[in-house]
PDB file of C-alpha atoms in Angstrom:
ATOM      1  CA  MET A   2     -14.118 -52.687  25.486  1.00 48.00           C
ATOM      2  CA  GLY A   3     -16.907 -50.096  25.172  1.00 46.00           C
ATOM      3  CA  SER A   4     -15.001 -47.628  27.352  1.00 48.00           C
ATOM      4  CA  ILE A   5     -11.884 -47.977  25.144  1.00 43.00           C
ATOM      5  CA  ARG A   6     -13.930 -47.237  22.021  1.00 42.00           C
ATOM      6  CA  LEU A   7     -15.478 -44.214  23.725  1.00 35.00           C
ATOM      7  CA  PHE A   8     -11.996 -42.994  24.705  1.00 37.00           C
ATOM      8  CA  LEU A   9     -10.716 -43.353  21.127  1.00 34.00           C
ATOM      9  CA  VAL A  10     -13.728 -41.496  19.702  1.00 33.00           C
ATOM     10  CA  LEU A  11     -13.214 -38.623  22.174  1.00 35.00           C
ATOM     11  CA  LEU A  12      -9.497 -38.525  21.399  1.00 36.00           C
ATOM     12  CA  LEU A  13     -10.148 -38.280  17.645  1.00 37.00           C
ATOM     13  CA  TYR A  14     -12.768 -35.569  18.214  1.00 35.00           C
ATOM     14  CA  CYS A  15     -10.450 -33.476  20.358  1.00 38.00           C
ATOM     15  CA  THR A  16      -7.615 -33.845  17.871  1.00 36.00           C
ATOM     16  CA  SER A  17      -9.751 -32.722  14.932  1.00 36.00           C
ATOM     17  CA  THR A  18     -11.253 -29.832  16.937  1.00 39.00           C
ATOM     18  CA  LEU A  19      -8.013 -28.428  18.283  1.00 43.00           C
ATOM     19  CA  GLY A  20      -6.217 -28.490  14.919  1.00 46.00           C
ATOM     20  CA  ALA A  21      -3.066 -26.460  14.587  1.00 50.00           C
ATOM     21  CA  GLU A  22      -1.631 -24.121  17.162  1.00 74.00           C
ATOM     22  CA  ALA A  23      -3.041 -20.623  17.297  1.00 78.00           C
ATOM     23  CA  ALA A  24      -1.057 -18.203  15.127  1.00 83.00           C
ATOM     24  CA  TYR A  25      -0.493 -14.629  16.304  1.00 86.00           C
ATOM     25  CA  LEU A  26       0.600 -12.294  13.513  1.00 89.00           C
ATOM     26  CA  ARG A  27       1.863  -8.718  13.782  1.00 88.00           C
ATOM     27  CA  LEU A  28       0.211  -6.514  11.166  1.00 89.00           C
ATOM     28  CA  ALA A  29       2.052  -3.232  10.555  1.00 88.00           C
ATOM     29  CA  VAL A  30       0.167  -0.099   9.481  1.00 85.00           C
ATOM     30  CA  PRO A  31       2.937   2.382   8.549  1.00 80.00           C
ATOM     31  CA  SER A  32       0.451   4.615   6.691  1.00 75.00           C
ATOM     32  CA  GLY A  33      -1.488   5.269   9.907  1.00 77.00           C
ATOM     33  CA  GLU A  34      -5.021   4.235  10.821  1.00 79.00           C
ATOM     34  CA  LYS A  35      -6.680   7.289   9.182  1.00 79.00           C
ATOM     35  CA  HIS A  36      -5.374   6.435   5.720  1.00 82.00           C
ATOM     36  CA  PRO A  37      -7.703   4.205   3.631  1.00 85.00           C
ATOM     37  CA  ILE A  38      -4.961   1.580   3.385  1.00 85.00           C
ATOM     38  CA  GLY A  39      -4.585   1.715   7.171  1.00 85.00           C
ATOM     39  CA  LYS A  40      -8.333   1.321   7.597  1.00 88.00           C
ATOM     40  CA  ALA A  41      -8.294  -1.664   5.246  1.00 89.00           C
ATOM     41  CA  SER A  42      -5.532  -3.216   7.374  1.00 87.00           C
ATOM     42  CA  ILE A  43      -7.626  -2.776  10.545  1.00 87.00           C
ATOM     43  CA  TYR A  44     -10.580  -4.335   8.708  1.00 89.00           C
ATOM     44  CA  LEU A  45      -8.351  -7.284   7.819  1.00 88.00           C
ATOM     45  CA  SER A  46      -7.492  -7.888  11.472  1.00 84.00           C
ATOM     46  CA  HIS A  47     -11.199  -7.911  12.377  1.00 84.00           C
ATOM     47  CA  GLN A  48     -12.004 -10.395   9.617  1.00 80.00           C
ATOM     48  CA  CYS A  49      -9.618 -12.914  11.164  1.00 73.00           C
ATOM     49  CA  ASP A  50     -10.819 -12.310  14.726  1.00 67.00           C
ATOM     50  CA  TRP A  51     -14.458 -12.776  13.800  1.00 59.00           C
ATOM     51  CA  GLU A  52     -13.914 -16.212  12.278  1.00 61.00           C
ATOM     52  CA  PRO A  53     -14.949 -18.766  14.956  1.00 60.00           C
ATOM     53  CA  GLY A  54     -12.284 -21.307  15.822  1.00 60.00           C
ATOM     54  CA  ALA A  55      -9.845 -19.823  13.333  1.00 59.00           C
ATOM     55  CA  ASP A  56      -6.828 -19.859  15.661  1.00 80.00           C
ATOM     56  CA  LEU A  57      -5.491 -16.924  13.652  1.00 82.00           C
ATOM     57  CA  HIS A  58      -5.117 -13.524  15.307  1.00 84.00           C
ATOM     58  CA  LEU A  59      -3.694 -10.272  13.941  1.00 84.00           C
ATOM     59  CA  GLN A  60      -2.178  -7.712  16.293  1.00 85.00           C
ATOM     60  CA  VAL A  61      -2.051  -4.228  14.753  1.00 84.00           C
ATOM     61  CA  ALA A  62       1.142  -2.187  15.089  1.00 81.00           C
ATOM     62  CA  GLY A  63       1.146   1.455  13.957  1.00 71.00           C
ATOM     63  CA  PRO A  64       3.564   4.027  12.480  1.00 70.00           C
ATOM     64  CA  GLU A  65       5.871   3.887  15.512  1.00 76.00           C
ATOM     65  CA  LEU A  66       7.672   0.982  13.810  1.00 81.00           C
ATOM     66  CA  GLY A  67       9.268   3.387  11.327  1.00 80.00           C
ATOM     67  CA  SER A  68       8.889   4.236   7.657  1.00 80.00           C
ATOM     68  CA  GLU A  69       7.374   1.839   5.148  1.00 84.00           C
ATOM     69  CA  SER A  70      10.842   0.840   3.921  1.00 85.00           C
ATOM     70  CA  GLU A  71      12.004   0.150   7.483  1.00 87.00           C
ATOM     71  CA  VAL A  72       8.912  -1.940   8.218  1.00 90.00           C
ATOM     72  CA  LEU A  73       9.457  -3.948   5.025  1.00 91.00           C
ATOM     73  CA  ILE A  74      12.965  -4.853   6.229  1.00 91.00           C
ATOM     74  CA  GLN A  75      11.455  -6.049   9.517  1.00 91.00           C
ATOM     75  CA  LEU A  76       8.926  -8.149   7.591  1.00 92.00           C
ATOM     76  CA  ARG A  77      11.618  -9.820   5.477  1.00 89.00           C
ATOM     77  CA  PHE A  78      13.466 -10.940   8.614  1.00 85.00           C
ATOM     78  CA  GLY A  79      10.430 -11.974  10.656  1.00 79.00           C
ATOM     79  CA  GLY A  80       9.986  -9.026  13.041  1.00 86.00           C
ATOM     80  CA  ILE A  81       6.676  -8.122  11.366  1.00 90.00           C
ATOM     81  CA  SER A  82       4.228 -10.613   9.865  1.00 92.00           C
ATOM     82  CA  MET A  83       2.144  -8.523   7.456  1.00 92.00           C
ATOM     83  CA  MET A  84       1.844  -5.040   5.956  1.00 92.00           C
ATOM     84  CA  ALA A  85       0.558  -3.047   3.003  1.00 89.00           C
ATOM     85  CA  ALA A  86       3.476  -1.800   0.876  1.00 88.00           C
ATOM     86  CA  ARG A  87       3.575   0.515  -2.133  1.00 84.00           C
ATOM     87  CA  MET A  88       5.001  -0.848  -5.334  1.00 82.00           C
ATOM     88  CA  GLU A  89       7.721   1.837  -5.201  1.00 78.00           C
ATOM     89  CA  THR A  90       8.818   0.576  -1.766  1.00 83.00           C
ATOM     90  CA  LEU A  91       8.863  -3.009  -3.006  1.00 87.00           C
ATOM     91  CA  CYS A  92      10.868  -2.023  -6.106  1.00 82.00           C
ATOM     92  CA  ASP A  93      13.422  -0.327  -3.866  1.00 81.00           C
ATOM     93  CA  ALA A  94      13.839  -3.573  -1.893  1.00 84.00           C
ATOM     94  CA  VAL A  95      13.647  -5.866  -4.917  1.00 85.00           C
ATOM     95  CA  PRO A  96      15.382  -4.112  -7.870  1.00 81.00           C
ATOM     96  CA  SER A  97      14.344  -6.850 -10.314  1.00 78.00           C
ATOM     97  CA  LEU A  98      10.736  -5.712  -9.807  1.00 78.00           C
ATOM     98  CA  LYS A  99      11.303  -2.380 -11.548  1.00 71.00           C
ATOM     99  CA  HIS A 100      10.932  -3.882 -15.008  1.00 69.00           C
ATOM    100  CA  VAL A 101       7.766  -5.725 -13.964  1.00 69.00           C
ATOM    101  CA  ALA A 102       6.360  -2.564 -12.362  1.00 64.00           C
ATOM    102  CA  GLY A 103       7.021  -0.614 -15.549  1.00 61.00           C
ATOM    103  CA  THR A 104       5.078  -3.160 -17.568  1.00 62.00           C
ATOM    104  CA  LEU A 105       2.240  -3.021 -15.034  1.00 60.00           C
ATOM    105  CA  ARG A 106       2.062   0.756 -15.317  1.00 57.00           C
ATOM    106  CA  GLN A 107       2.003   0.681 -19.123  1.00 55.00           C
ATOM    107  CA  LEU A 108      -0.786  -1.909 -19.176  1.00 52.00           C
ATOM    108  CA  GLU A 109      -2.871  -0.026 -16.637  1.00 51.00           C
ATOM    109  CA  ALA A 110      -2.430   3.300 -18.455  1.00 48.00           C
ATOM    110  CA  LYS A 111      -3.263   1.791 -21.839  1.00 47.00           C
ATOM    111  CA  GLU A 112      -6.026  -0.689 -21.116  1.00 46.00           C
ATOM    112  CA  ARG A 113      -7.359   0.321 -17.681  1.00 44.00           C
ATOM    113  CA  LYS A 114      -7.303  -3.313 -16.599  1.00 46.00           C
ATOM    114  CA  PRO A 115      -7.452  -4.100 -12.889  1.00 51.00           C
ATOM    115  CA  TYR A 116      -4.346  -5.546 -11.319  1.00 58.00           C
ATOM    116  CA  CYS A 117      -4.465  -9.245 -10.444  1.00 69.00           C
ATOM    117  CA  LEU A 118      -1.599 -11.210  -8.917  1.00 76.00           C
ATOM    118  CA  SER A 119      -2.480 -14.349 -10.853  1.00 74.00           C
ATOM    119  CA  HIS A 120      -1.694 -12.466 -14.086  1.00 73.00           C
ATOM    120  CA  TRP A 121       1.803 -11.543 -12.915  1.00 78.00           C
ATOM    121  CA  PRO A 122       3.680 -14.691 -11.810  1.00 83.00           C
ATOM    122  CA  SER A 123       7.018 -12.912 -12.411  1.00 83.00           C
ATOM    123  CA  LEU A 124       6.083 -10.305  -9.801  1.00 83.00           C
ATOM    124  CA  VAL A 125       5.145 -12.980  -7.255  1.00 87.00           C
ATOM    125  CA  ALA A 126       8.344 -14.939  -7.952  1.00 89.00           C
ATOM    126  CA  ALA A 127      10.555 -11.855  -7.593  1.00 88.00           C
ATOM    127  CA  LEU A 128       9.025 -11.000  -4.206  1.00 91.00           C
ATOM    128  CA  GLU A 129       9.296 -14.597  -2.978  1.00 92.00           C
ATOM    129  CA  THR A 130      13.078 -14.540  -3.537  1.00 90.00           C
ATOM    130  CA  LYS A 131      13.261 -11.802  -0.882  1.00 91.00           C
ATOM    131  CA  GLY A 132      11.025 -13.542   1.670  1.00 92.00           C
ATOM    132  CA  ILE A 133       7.882 -11.594   0.731  1.00 94.00           C
ATOM    133  CA  HIS A 134       4.627 -13.406  -0.129  1.00 93.00           C
ATOM    134  CA  PRO A 135       2.001 -11.168  -1.839  1.00 92.00           C
ATOM    135  CA  LEU A 136      -1.645 -11.820  -0.980  1.00 92.00           C
ATOM    136  CA  ALA A 137      -3.740  -9.071  -2.590  1.00 89.00           C
ATOM    137  CA  VAL A 138      -3.592  -5.842  -4.581  1.00 86.00           C
ATOM    138  CA  LEU A 139      -5.053  -2.505  -3.523  1.00 84.00           C
ATOM    139  CA  GLU A 140      -6.397   0.207  -5.847  1.00 76.00           C
ATOM    140  CA  PRO A 141      -3.599   2.515  -7.100  1.00 76.00           C
ATOM    141  CA  GLU A 142      -3.533   6.022  -5.683  1.00 75.00           C
ATOM    142  CA  MET A 143      -3.514   8.921  -8.096  1.00 76.00           C
ATOM    143  CA  ARG A 144      -0.237  10.799  -8.297  1.00 77.00           C
ATOM    144  CA  CYS A 145      -0.242  14.440  -7.312  1.00 79.00           C
ATOM    145  CA  LEU A 146       2.070  17.448  -7.501  1.00 79.00           C
ATOM    146  CA  TYR A 147       1.755  19.804  -4.535  1.00 79.00           C
ATOM    147  CA  THR A 148       3.135  23.117  -3.314  1.00 76.00           C
ATOM    148  CA  ASN A 149       2.716  24.653   0.137  1.00 66.00           C
ATOM    149  CA  GLY A 150      -0.081  26.882  -1.136  1.00 61.00           C
ATOM    150  CA  THR A 151       2.073  29.991  -1.639  1.00 61.00           C
ATOM    151  CA  THR A 152       4.609  28.924  -4.269  1.00 61.00           C
ATOM    152  CA  HIS A 153       3.509  29.664  -7.843  1.00 63.00           C
ATOM    153  CA  ILE A 154       4.922  27.383 -10.541  1.00 66.00           C
ATOM    154  CA  GLU A 155       4.481  28.372 -14.195  1.00 66.00           C
ATOM    155  CA  THR A 156       6.947  25.909 -15.681  1.00 70.00           C
ATOM    156  CA  MET A 157       8.608  22.700 -14.515  1.00 74.00           C
ATOM    157  CA  GLN A 158      11.894  23.694 -16.113  1.00 80.00           C
ATOM    158  CA  GLY A 159      14.519  24.090 -13.383  1.00 84.00           C
ATOM    159  CA  THR A 160      12.132  23.502 -10.460  1.00 85.00           C
ATOM    160  CA  THR A 161      13.122  21.149  -7.622  1.00 90.00           C
ATOM    161  CA  ILE A 162      10.566  18.434  -6.878  1.00 89.00           C
ATOM    162  CA  GLY A 163      10.634  16.389  -3.670  1.00 89.00           C
ATOM    163  CA  VAL A 164      10.067  12.658  -4.184  1.00 87.00           C
ATOM    164  CA  ARG A 165      10.134   9.608  -1.950  1.00 79.00           C
ATOM    165  CA  SER A 166      13.433   7.761  -1.773  1.00 71.00           C
ATOM    166  CA  GLY A 167      13.353   5.041  -4.422  1.00 63.00           C
ATOM    167  CA  SER A 168      10.432   6.635  -6.286  1.00 67.00           C
ATOM    168  CA  SER A 169       9.963   5.320  -9.813  1.00 65.00           C
ATOM    169  CA  PHE A 170       8.880   8.815 -10.886  1.00 73.00           C
ATOM    170  CA  GLN A 171      12.351  10.387 -10.671  1.00 79.00           C
ATOM    171  CA  GLU A 172      13.090   9.745 -14.357  1.00 77.00           C
ATOM    172  CA  ARG A 173       9.761  11.260 -15.398  1.00 76.00           C
ATOM    173  CA  ILE A 174      10.470  14.374 -13.330  1.00 82.00           C
ATOM    174  CA  GLN A 175      13.810  14.750 -15.076  1.00 85.00           C
ATOM    175  CA  ARG A 176      12.044  14.559 -18.456  1.00 82.00           C
ATOM    176  CA  TRP A 177       9.951  17.544 -17.410  1.00 78.00           C
ATOM    177  CA  GLY A 178      13.196  19.487 -17.033  1.00 86.00           C
ATOM    178  CA  ALA A 179      12.794  19.500 -13.255  1.00 87.00           C
ATOM    179  CA  ILE A 180      15.249  18.280 -10.605  1.00 91.00           C
ATOM    180  CA  PRO A 181      14.134  15.371  -8.361  1.00 91.00           C
ATOM    181  CA  PHE A 182      15.092  15.724  -4.683  1.00 92.00           C
ATOM    182  CA  SER A 183      14.979  12.317  -2.969  1.00 88.00           C
ATOM    183  CA  SER A 184      13.879  12.466   0.671  1.00 86.00           C
ATOM    184  CA  ASP A 185      11.958  10.829   3.484  1.00 80.00           C
ATOM    185  CA  PRO A 186       8.307  11.975   3.182  1.00 78.00           C
ATOM    186  CA  ASN A 187       8.386  13.120   6.812  1.00 75.00           C
ATOM    187  CA  ASP A 188      10.794  15.865   5.717  1.00 83.00           C
ATOM    188  CA  PHE A 189       8.666  17.210   2.835  1.00 83.00           C
ATOM    189  CA  SER A 190       6.942  19.897   4.913  1.00 79.00           C
ATOM    190  CA  THR A 191      10.227  21.274   6.280  1.00 83.00           C
ATOM    191  CA  LEU A 192      11.871  21.227   2.849  1.00 87.00           C
ATOM    192  CA  LEU A 193       8.957  23.166   1.333  1.00 83.00           C
ATOM    193  CA  SER A 194       8.752  25.770   4.096  1.00 80.00           C
ATOM    194  CA  SER A 195      12.520  26.371   3.900  1.00 85.00           C
ATOM    195  CA  HIS A 196      12.279  26.680   0.066  1.00 85.00           C
ATOM    196  CA  GLN A 197      14.780  23.878  -0.499  1.00 89.00           C
ATOM    197  CA  ILE A 198      12.217  22.347  -2.873  1.00 89.00           C
ATOM    198  CA  ASP A 199       9.469  23.975  -4.943  1.00 86.00           C
ATOM    199  CA  ALA A 200       6.914  21.162  -4.877  1.00 85.00           C
ATOM    200  CA  VAL A 201       6.313  17.538  -3.872  1.00 86.00           C
ATOM    201  CA  GLU A 202       5.274  14.597  -6.049  1.00 83.00           C
ATOM    202  CA  ASP A 203       3.606  11.771  -4.146  1.00 81.00           C
ATOM    203  CA  GLY A 204       0.489   9.660  -3.797  1.00 77.00           C
ATOM    204  CA  PHE A 205      -2.642  11.779  -3.666  1.00 73.00           C
ATOM    205  CA  LEU A 206      -3.953  10.474  -0.342  1.00 71.00           C
ATOM    206  CA  ASP A 207      -0.594  10.556   1.432  1.00 70.00           C
ATOM    207  CA  LEU A 208      -0.519  14.301   0.906  1.00 67.00           C
ATOM    208  CA  CYS A 209      -4.206  15.083   1.347  1.00 64.00           C
ATOM    209  CA  LEU A 210      -4.728  13.156   4.572  1.00 63.00           C
ATOM    210  CA  SER A 211      -1.651  14.394   6.445  1.00 60.00           C
ATOM    211  CA  PRO A 212      -2.108  17.465   8.714  1.00 53.00           C
ATOM    212  CA  PRO A 213       0.826  19.499   7.261  1.00 52.00           C
ATOM    213  CA  TRP A 214      -0.878  19.338   3.873  1.00 53.00           C
ATOM    214  CA  ALA A 215      -4.359  20.370   4.956  1.00 50.00           C
ATOM    215  CA  PHE A 216      -4.048  23.680   3.066  1.00 48.00           C
ATOM    216  CA  ALA A 217      -1.607  22.569   0.397  1.00 56.00           C
ATOM    217  CA  ARG A 218      -2.347  23.435  -3.218  1.00 62.00           C
ATOM    218  CA  PRO A 219      -2.759  20.487  -5.610  1.00 62.00           C
ATOM    219  CA  LEU A 220      -1.305  21.701  -8.897  1.00 65.00           C
ATOM    220  CA  ARG A 221      -1.758  18.595 -10.966  1.00 68.00           C
ATOM    221  CA  VAL A 222      -3.236  15.127 -10.614  1.00 68.00           C
ATOM    222  CA  ASN A 223      -2.677  12.140 -12.874  1.00 67.00           C
ATOM    223  CA  ASP A 224      -4.533   8.844 -12.450  1.00 61.00           C
ATOM    224  CA  ARG A 225      -3.016   7.068 -15.460  1.00 58.00           C
ATOM    225  CA  GLU A 226       0.528   6.501 -14.232  1.00 61.00           C
ATOM    226  CA  SER A 227      -0.153   5.091 -10.782  1.00 70.00           C
ATOM    227  CA  LEU A 228       1.010   1.841  -9.245  1.00 74.00           C
ATOM    228  CA  PRO A 229      -0.889  -0.190  -6.640  1.00 80.00           C
ATOM    229  CA  SER A 230      -0.031  -1.159  -3.098  1.00 85.00           C
ATOM    230  CA  LEU A 231       0.193  -4.827  -2.144  1.00 89.00           C
ATOM    231  CA  LEU A 232      -0.892  -6.583   1.024  1.00 91.00           C
ATOM    232  CA  VAL A 233       2.052  -8.870   1.764  1.00 93.00           C
ATOM    233  CA  VAL A 234       3.024 -11.403   4.413  1.00 94.00           C
ATOM    234  CA  SER A 235       6.426 -12.692   5.437  1.00 94.00           C
ATOM    235  CA  SER A 236       7.180 -15.922   3.549  1.00 94.00           C
ATOM    236  CA  ARG A 237       8.420 -17.450   6.821  1.00 93.00           C
ATOM    237  CA  VAL A 238       5.102 -16.695   8.493  1.00 92.00           C
ATOM    238  CA  TRP A 239       3.069 -17.891   5.512  1.00 93.00           C
ATOM    239  CA  ASP A 240       4.908 -21.221   5.408  1.00 93.00           C
ATOM    240  CA  SER A 241       4.341 -21.711   9.153  1.00 91.00           C
ATOM    241  CA  LEU A 242       0.535 -21.591   8.748  1.00 91.00           C
ATOM    242  CA  ASP A 243      -1.505 -24.702   8.030  1.00 89.00           C
ATOM    243  CA  ALA A 244      -3.726 -24.959   4.950  1.00 89.00           C
ATOM    244  CA  ARG A 245      -6.857 -23.786   6.800  1.00 88.00           C
ATOM    245  CA  GLN A 246      -5.119 -20.741   8.232  1.00 89.00           C
ATOM    246  CA  GLN A 247      -3.669 -19.863   4.829  1.00 91.00           C
ATOM    247  CA  ALA A 248      -7.116 -20.114   3.244  1.00 89.00           C
ATOM    248  CA  LEU A 249      -8.643 -17.916   5.954  1.00 89.00           C
ATOM    249  CA  LEU A 250      -5.923 -15.294   5.679  1.00 91.00           C
ATOM    250  CA  GLY A 251      -6.166 -15.279   1.888  1.00 90.00           C
ATOM    251  CA  GLU A 252      -9.941 -14.752   1.937  1.00 90.00           C
ATOM    252  CA  ALA A 253      -9.758 -12.103   4.680  1.00 90.00           C
ATOM    253  CA  THR A 254      -7.087 -10.240   2.699  1.00 91.00           C
ATOM    254  CA  ARG A 255      -9.223 -10.346  -0.451  1.00 89.00           C
ATOM    255  CA  LYS A 256     -12.155  -8.796   1.424  1.00 90.00           C
ATOM    256  CA  ALA A 257      -9.888  -6.173   2.986  1.00 90.00           C
ATOM    257  CA  SER A 258      -8.496  -5.191  -0.419  1.00 89.00           C
ATOM    258  CA  LEU A 259     -12.031  -4.664  -1.798  1.00 90.00           C
ATOM    259  CA  TYR A 260     -12.912  -2.592   1.265  1.00 91.00           C
ATOM    260  CA  GLY A 261      -9.715  -0.545   0.850  1.00 89.00           C
ATOM    261  CA  ASP A 262     -10.449   0.049  -2.841  1.00 88.00           C
ATOM    262  CA  THR A 263     -13.834   1.540  -1.935  1.00 90.00           C
ATOM    263  CA  LEU A 264     -12.276   3.842   0.680  1.00 88.00           C
ATOM    264  CA  ILE A 265      -9.525   5.002  -1.692  1.00 85.00           C
ATOM    265  CA  GLU A 266     -11.965   5.814  -4.506  1.00 85.00           C
ATOM    266  CA  ARG A 267     -14.297   7.677  -2.134  1.00 87.00           C
ATOM    267  CA  ALA A 268     -11.544   9.734  -0.511  1.00 82.00           C
ATOM    268  CA  GLN A 269     -10.011  10.692  -3.842  1.00 80.00           C
ATOM    269  CA  ALA A 270     -13.408  11.709  -5.257  1.00 83.00           C
ATOM    270  CA  ASP A 271     -14.098  13.946  -2.231  1.00 81.00           C
ATOM    271  CA  TRP A 272     -10.744  15.712  -2.513  1.00 76.00           C
ATOM    272  CA  LEU A 273     -11.020  16.142  -6.278  1.00 77.00           C
ATOM    273  CA  GLU A 274     -14.440  17.758  -5.894  1.00 80.00           C
ATOM    274  CA  LEU A 275     -13.085  20.171  -3.275  1.00 73.00           C
ATOM    275  CA  ALA A 276     -10.029  21.062  -5.373  1.00 70.00           C
ATOM    276  CA  ARG A 277     -12.178  21.708  -8.448  1.00 74.00           C
ATOM    277  CA  LYS A 278     -14.497  24.004  -6.497  1.00 74.00           C
ATOM    278  CA  GLU A 279     -11.520  26.014  -5.283  1.00 67.00           C
ATOM    279  CA  LYS A 280     -10.033  26.053  -8.808  1.00 63.00           C
ATOM    280  CA  GLN A 281      -6.740  24.656  -7.492  1.00 62.00           C
ATOM    281  CA  LEU A 282      -6.468  21.690  -9.784  1.00 62.00           C
ATOM    282  CA  VAL A 283      -5.005  20.954 -13.195  1.00 60.00           C
ATOM    283  CA  GLU A 284      -5.833  17.433 -14.372  1.00 60.00           C
ATOM    284  CA  GLY A 285      -4.439  15.204 -17.092  1.00 57.00           C
ATOM    285  CA  ASP A 286      -1.319  13.367 -18.132  1.00 53.00           C
ATOM    286  CA  TRP A 287       2.095  14.847 -17.335  1.00 51.00           C
TER     287      TRP A 287
END
């Protein structure tokens, strides 16, 4: 009788210790590991690995998976588990988000309030309809207008400005009297050097941290019309995790977003200081 009791106790202990199956998630880093958002993603993977007995492991996959839009498609259909995605990319995939994003931008510009997912249930609901579960918000990047360092622009009227496909800034560029030229960001350098476009409008860090832009000239920077990036997970993957794994991933993502915010603010401050010293920068609202 005693041996049976001992067996049952051991069985219950093993069951409670083993818990759910180990989950292996693929974390995409389309921005590259040198970008602050990429570094925050790597930090996220370490947070999960360091948790003892978590049974939750993140495998990092880099830019070879394709553009951010292409990676988001893979996430929606289960090929990728997690990624950081810009609001513009999400709006392109989920058109109903554009109205929500516009409201977000107006609130941020007017009140300087930090973004918080719990304040925007309509945003979360819209993403969930497309198989995307948002976990955390990253600090918005400043927007920047760049040339190749040789082009001199005195007026926006009639100039051609390269923008990311699906960019929410195309209408604003048209209001300047300029012509938006939608393109893959990988083609910006070629388009500038061949004079097919006069300048590029994009996130500050995307331009500053990429080798082709090392000597680019920042004409104008605006930090009041920016939208954040979101750390998101596939809804399929999220639903497959048990409550403990979800809690761990949620907390690790929160820490990673705070770490990413610090990196973004520091990198932007360094580049702004350099641009001011070289008298290359015009700041303020567009």
